[in-house]
Coordinates of C-alpha atoms and ligand atoms in Angstrom, one line a residue:
X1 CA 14.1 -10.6 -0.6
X2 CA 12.1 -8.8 -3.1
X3 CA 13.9 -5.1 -3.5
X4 CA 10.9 -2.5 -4.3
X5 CA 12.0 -0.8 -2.3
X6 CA 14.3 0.0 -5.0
X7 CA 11.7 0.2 -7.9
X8 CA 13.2 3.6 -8.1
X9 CA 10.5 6.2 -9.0
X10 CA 10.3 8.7 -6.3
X11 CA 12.4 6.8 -4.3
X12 CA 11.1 3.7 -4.8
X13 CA 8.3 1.3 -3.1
X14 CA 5.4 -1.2 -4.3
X15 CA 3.2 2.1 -5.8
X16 CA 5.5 2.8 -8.4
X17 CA 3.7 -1.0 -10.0
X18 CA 0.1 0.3 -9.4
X19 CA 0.9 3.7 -11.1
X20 CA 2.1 2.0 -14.6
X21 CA -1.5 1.3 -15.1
X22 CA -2.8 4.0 -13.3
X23 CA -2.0 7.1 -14.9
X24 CA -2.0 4.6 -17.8
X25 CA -5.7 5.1 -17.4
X26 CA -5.8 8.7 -16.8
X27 CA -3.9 10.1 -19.5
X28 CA -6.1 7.6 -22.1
X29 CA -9.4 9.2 -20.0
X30 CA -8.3 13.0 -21.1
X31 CA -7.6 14.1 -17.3
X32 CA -5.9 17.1 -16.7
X33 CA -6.6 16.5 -12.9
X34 CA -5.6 13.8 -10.9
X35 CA -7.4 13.3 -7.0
X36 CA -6.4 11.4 -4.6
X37 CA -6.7 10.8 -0.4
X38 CA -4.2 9.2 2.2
X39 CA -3.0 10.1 5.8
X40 CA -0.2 12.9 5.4
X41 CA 3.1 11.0 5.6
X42 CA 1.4 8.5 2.5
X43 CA 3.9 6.7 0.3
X44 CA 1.3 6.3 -2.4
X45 CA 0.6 10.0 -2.4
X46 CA 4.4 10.8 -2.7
X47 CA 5.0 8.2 -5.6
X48 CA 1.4 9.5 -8.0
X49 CA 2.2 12.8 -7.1
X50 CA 5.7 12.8 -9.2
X51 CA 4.2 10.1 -12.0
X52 CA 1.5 13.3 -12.4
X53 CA 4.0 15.7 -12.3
X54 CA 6.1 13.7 -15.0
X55 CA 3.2 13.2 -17.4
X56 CA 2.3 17.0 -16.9
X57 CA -1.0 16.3 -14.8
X58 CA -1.7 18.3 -11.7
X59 CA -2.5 16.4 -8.7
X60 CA -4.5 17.1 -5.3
X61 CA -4.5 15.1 -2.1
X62 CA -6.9 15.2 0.9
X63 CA -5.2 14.5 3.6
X64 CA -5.2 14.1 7.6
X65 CA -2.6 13.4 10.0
X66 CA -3.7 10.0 11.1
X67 CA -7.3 8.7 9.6
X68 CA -9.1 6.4 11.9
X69 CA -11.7 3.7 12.2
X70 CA -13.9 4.3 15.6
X71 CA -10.5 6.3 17.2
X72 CA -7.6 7.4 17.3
X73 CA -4.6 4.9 17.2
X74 CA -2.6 5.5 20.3
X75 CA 1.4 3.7 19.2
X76 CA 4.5 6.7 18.7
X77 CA 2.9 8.1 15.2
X78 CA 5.0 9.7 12.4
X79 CA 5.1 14.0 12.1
X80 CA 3.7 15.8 9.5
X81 CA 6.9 17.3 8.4
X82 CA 9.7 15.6 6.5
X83 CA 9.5 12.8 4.8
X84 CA 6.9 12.3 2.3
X85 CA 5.8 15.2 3.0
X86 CA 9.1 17.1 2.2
X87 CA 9.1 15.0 -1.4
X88 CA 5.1 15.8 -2.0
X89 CA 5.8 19.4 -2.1
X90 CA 9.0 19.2 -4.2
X91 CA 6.7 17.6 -6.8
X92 CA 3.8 20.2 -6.6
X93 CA 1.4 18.3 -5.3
X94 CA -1.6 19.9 -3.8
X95 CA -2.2 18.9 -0.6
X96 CA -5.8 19.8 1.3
X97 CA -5.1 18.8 5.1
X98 CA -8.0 18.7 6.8
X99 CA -8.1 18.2 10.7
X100 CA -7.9 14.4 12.2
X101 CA -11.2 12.2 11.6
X102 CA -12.0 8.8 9.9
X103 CA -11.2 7.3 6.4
X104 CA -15.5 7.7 5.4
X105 CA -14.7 11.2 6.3
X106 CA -11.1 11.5 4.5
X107 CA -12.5 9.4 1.3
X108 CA -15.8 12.3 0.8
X109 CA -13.4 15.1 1.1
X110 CA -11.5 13.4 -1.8
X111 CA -15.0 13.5 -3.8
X112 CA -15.9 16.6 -2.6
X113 CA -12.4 18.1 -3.9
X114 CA -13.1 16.4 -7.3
X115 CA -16.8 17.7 -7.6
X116 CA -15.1 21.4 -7.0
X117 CA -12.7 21.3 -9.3
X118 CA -15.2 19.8 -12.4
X119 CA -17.2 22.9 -11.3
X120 CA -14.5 24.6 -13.0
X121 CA -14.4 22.5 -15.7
X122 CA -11.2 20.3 -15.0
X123 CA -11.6 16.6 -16.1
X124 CA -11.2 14.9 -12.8
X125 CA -9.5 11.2 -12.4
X126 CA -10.3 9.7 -9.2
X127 CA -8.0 7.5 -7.3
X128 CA -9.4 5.1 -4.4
X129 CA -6.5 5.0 -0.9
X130 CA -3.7 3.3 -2.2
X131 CA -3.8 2.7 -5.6
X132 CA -5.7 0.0 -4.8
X133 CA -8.6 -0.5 -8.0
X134 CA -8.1 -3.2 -10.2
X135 CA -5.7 -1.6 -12.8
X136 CA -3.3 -0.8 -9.7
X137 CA -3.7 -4.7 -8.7
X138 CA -2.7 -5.5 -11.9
X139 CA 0.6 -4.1 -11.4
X140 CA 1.0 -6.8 -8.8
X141 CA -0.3 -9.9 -10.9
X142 CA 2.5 -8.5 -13.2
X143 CA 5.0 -8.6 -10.4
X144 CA 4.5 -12.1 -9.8
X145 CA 5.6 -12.8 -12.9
X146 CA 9.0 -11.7 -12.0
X147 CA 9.5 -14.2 -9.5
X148 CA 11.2 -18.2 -9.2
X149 CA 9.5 -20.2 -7.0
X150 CA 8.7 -19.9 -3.2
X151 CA 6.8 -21.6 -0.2
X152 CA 5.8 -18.9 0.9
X153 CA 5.9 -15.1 0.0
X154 CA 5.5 -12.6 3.2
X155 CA 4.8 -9.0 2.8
X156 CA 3.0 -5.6 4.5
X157 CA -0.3 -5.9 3.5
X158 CA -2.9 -2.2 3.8
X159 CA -5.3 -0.8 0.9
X160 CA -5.0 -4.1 -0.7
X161 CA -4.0 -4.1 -4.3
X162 CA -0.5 -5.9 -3.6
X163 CA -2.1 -8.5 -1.5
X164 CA -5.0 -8.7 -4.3
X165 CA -2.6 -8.8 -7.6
X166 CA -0.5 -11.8 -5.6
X167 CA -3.4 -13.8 -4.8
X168 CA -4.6 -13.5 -7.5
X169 CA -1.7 -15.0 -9.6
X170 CA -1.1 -17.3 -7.1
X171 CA -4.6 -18.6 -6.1
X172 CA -4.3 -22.8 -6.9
X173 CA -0.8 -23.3 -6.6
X174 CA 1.9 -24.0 -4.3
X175 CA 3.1 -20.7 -3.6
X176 CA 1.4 -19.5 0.0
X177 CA 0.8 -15.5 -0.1
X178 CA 0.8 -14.3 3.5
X179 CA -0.2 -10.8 4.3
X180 CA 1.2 -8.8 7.3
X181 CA -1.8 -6.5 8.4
X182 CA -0.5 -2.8 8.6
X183 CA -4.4 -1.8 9.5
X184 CA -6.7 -3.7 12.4
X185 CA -9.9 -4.4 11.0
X186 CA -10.3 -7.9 9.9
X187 CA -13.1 -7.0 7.4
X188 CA -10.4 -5.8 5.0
X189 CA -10.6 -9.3 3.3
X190 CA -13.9 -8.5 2.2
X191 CA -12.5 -5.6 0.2
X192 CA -9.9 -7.7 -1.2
X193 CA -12.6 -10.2 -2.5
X194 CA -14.3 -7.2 -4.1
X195 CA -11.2 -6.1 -5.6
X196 CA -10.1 -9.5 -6.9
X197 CA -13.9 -9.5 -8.6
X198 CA -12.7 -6.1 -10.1
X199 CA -9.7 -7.7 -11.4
X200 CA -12.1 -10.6 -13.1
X201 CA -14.1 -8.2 -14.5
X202 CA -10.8 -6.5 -16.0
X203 CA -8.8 -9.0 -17.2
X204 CA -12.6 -11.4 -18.3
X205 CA -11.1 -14.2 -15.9
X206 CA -13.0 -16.2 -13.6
X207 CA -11.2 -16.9 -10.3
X208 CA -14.3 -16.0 -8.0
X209 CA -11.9 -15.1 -4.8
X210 CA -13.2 -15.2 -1.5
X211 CA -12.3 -13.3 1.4
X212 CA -11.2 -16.3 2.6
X213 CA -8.7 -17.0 0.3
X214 CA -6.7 -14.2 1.7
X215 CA -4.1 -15.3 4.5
X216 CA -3.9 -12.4 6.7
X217 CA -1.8 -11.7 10.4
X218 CA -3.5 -9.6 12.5
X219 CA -0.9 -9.6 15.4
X220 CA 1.9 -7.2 14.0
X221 CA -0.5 -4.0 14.0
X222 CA 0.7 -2.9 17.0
X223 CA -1.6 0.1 18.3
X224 CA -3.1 0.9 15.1
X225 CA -2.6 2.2 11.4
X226 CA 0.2 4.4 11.3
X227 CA 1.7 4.3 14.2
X228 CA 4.9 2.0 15.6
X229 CA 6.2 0.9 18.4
X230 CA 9.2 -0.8 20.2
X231 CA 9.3 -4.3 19.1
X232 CA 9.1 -3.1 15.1
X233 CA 11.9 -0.6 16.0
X234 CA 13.7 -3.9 16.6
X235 CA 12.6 -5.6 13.8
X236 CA 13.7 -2.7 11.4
X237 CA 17.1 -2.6 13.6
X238 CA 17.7 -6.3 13.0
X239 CA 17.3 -6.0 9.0
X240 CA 19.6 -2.9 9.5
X241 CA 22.2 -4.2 11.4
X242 CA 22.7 -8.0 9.5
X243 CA 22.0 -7.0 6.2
X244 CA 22.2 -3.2 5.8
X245 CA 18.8 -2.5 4.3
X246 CA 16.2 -0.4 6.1
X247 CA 12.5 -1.0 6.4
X248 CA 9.8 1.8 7.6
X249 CA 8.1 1.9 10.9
X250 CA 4.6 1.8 9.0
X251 CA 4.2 -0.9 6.6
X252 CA 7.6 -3.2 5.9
X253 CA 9.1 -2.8 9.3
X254 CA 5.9 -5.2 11.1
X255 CA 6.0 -7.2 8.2
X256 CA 9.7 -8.3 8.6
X257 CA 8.5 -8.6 12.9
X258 CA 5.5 -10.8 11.7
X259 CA 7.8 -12.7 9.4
X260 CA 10.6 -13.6 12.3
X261 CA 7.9 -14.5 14.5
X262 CA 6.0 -17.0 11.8
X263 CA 9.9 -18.4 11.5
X264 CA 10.1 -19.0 15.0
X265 CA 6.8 -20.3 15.6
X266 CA 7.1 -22.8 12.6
X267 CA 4.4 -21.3 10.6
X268 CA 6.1 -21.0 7.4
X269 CA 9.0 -22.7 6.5
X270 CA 10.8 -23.6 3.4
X271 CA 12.1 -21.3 0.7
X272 CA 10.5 -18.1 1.9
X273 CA 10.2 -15.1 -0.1
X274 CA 9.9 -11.5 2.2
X275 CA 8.6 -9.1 -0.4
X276 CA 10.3 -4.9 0.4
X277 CA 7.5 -3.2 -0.2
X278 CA 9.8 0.4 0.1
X279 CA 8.0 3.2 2.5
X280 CA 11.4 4.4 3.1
X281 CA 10.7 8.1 3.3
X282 CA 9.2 7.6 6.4
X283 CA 11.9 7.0 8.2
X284 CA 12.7 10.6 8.2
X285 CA 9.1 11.7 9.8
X286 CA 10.1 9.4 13.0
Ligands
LIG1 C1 1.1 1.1 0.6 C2 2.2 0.3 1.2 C3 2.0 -1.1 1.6 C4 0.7 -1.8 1.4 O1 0.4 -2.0 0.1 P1 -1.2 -2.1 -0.3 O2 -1.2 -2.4 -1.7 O3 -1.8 -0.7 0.0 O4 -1.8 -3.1 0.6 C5 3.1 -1.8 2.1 N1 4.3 -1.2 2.3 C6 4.5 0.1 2.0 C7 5.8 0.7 2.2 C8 3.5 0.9 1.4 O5 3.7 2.2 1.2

């Protein structure tokens, strides 16, 4: 297993990688504004909003409960008390909640927070869901670095920069990067591709990948983004009760389901990697 879960910033999780770069970026771009979205219990949100606080940048998040594609998901979803949002407000971060509606609506009121505030002359640096641009990919073709071989690596896969950054070192070998889907819509490997063409343009490499080259599960989702229900409660239970280490409903919890499954159906097999990616704030929104 791959702890980032114990990354440590902010409590730790696989954001902490993208924000090296990140505010990285923002600092060298003379922000004194940072802006951000992500549905209100977000683990991204909690991690940039104490990197901003640290490097003395204020930072403002649009937010609603539970974005949506076409509608509401329907599975047990997590409050909007507690948890991250506890840790987002010891840290100062703004948070703008606007009533439930869908990410195209969540993403404009990001822009439209960022166009108010250079009205009044702050110097705005945007941040797309997630972390998830190239430099915040990065972080996770850096992370591969860090690790021996494996068959197979297994891991919560959502706005798509950790997914991109380990394809993206990986692409051509051996190693086989297999993304547990934490959101429904199958057309996210299209974004991936896009971001992976980001991360050529970045780095002036020429890997060209297609959304096809990202191996994602669908079946783990349950009833929707953000929400859980009872057979990832046992998956995080299992983890809990043979090793001692807790997952999060949202993201790592269906990954480490997906992952017994795959085992059990034969899928992957070898030495398997299951990659932590943190989210363990959450836990206290439940
Ligand atoms: C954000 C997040 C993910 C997904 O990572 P992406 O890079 O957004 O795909 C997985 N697990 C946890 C705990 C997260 O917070």
């Amino acid at each position: 297993m791959k702890r980032d879960d114990l990354t440590g910033f902010a409590m730790g999780g696989n954001k902490g990688r993208k924000l090296e770069y990140l505010l990285g970026e923002a600092l060298e771009s003379g922000a004194d504004l940072v802006v951000t979205c992500g549905s209100i219990q977000s683990n991204f949100v909690r991690q940039l909003g104490a990197a901003c606080a640290v490097a003395g940048l204020r930072c403002i998040a649009s937010s609603m409960a539970l974005p949506y594609e076409d509608a509401p998901a329907t599975g047990t979803r997590l409050k909007d008390s507690g948890g991250n949002v506890l840790l987002n407000d010891l840290c100062g971060l703004e948070m703008e909640v606007m009533p439930d509606g869908t990410w195209e609506e969540m993403y404009a009121a990001a822009e439209a927070i960022a166009v108010r505030e250079e009205s009044k002359g702050h110097r705005v640096y945007r941040v797309p869901i997630g972390g998830s641009s190239a430099r915040g990919a990065y972080g996770f073709v850096k992370a591969a670095e860090e690790i021996p071989h494996f068959d197979w690596i297994v891991f919560a896969s959502s706005s798509g920069s950790t997914h991109t950054g380990l394809q993206y070192f990986f692409q051509g070998t051996t190693t086989q990067v297999l993304g547990i889907a934490c959101d429904p819509e199958p057309e996210i490997a299209n974004d991936f591709a896009e971001l992976a063409h980001d991360l050529d343009a970045l780095l002036g490499t020429d890997k060209h990948l297609r959304p096809t080259d990202f191996k994602l599960d669908f079946r783990f989702v349950g009833d929707g983004y953000g929400t859980y229900g009872e057979s990832t409660l046992g998956a995080i239970r299992k983890m809990a009760r043979t090793e001692g280490i807790f997952l999060d409903p949202i993201y790592s919890g269906k990954a480490f389901e997906g992952l017994l499954q795959l085992a059990k159906e034969g899928t992957i097999a070898g030495k398997v990697l299951f990659w932590h990616t943190g989210g363990l704030p959450a836990l206290f929104a439940m």
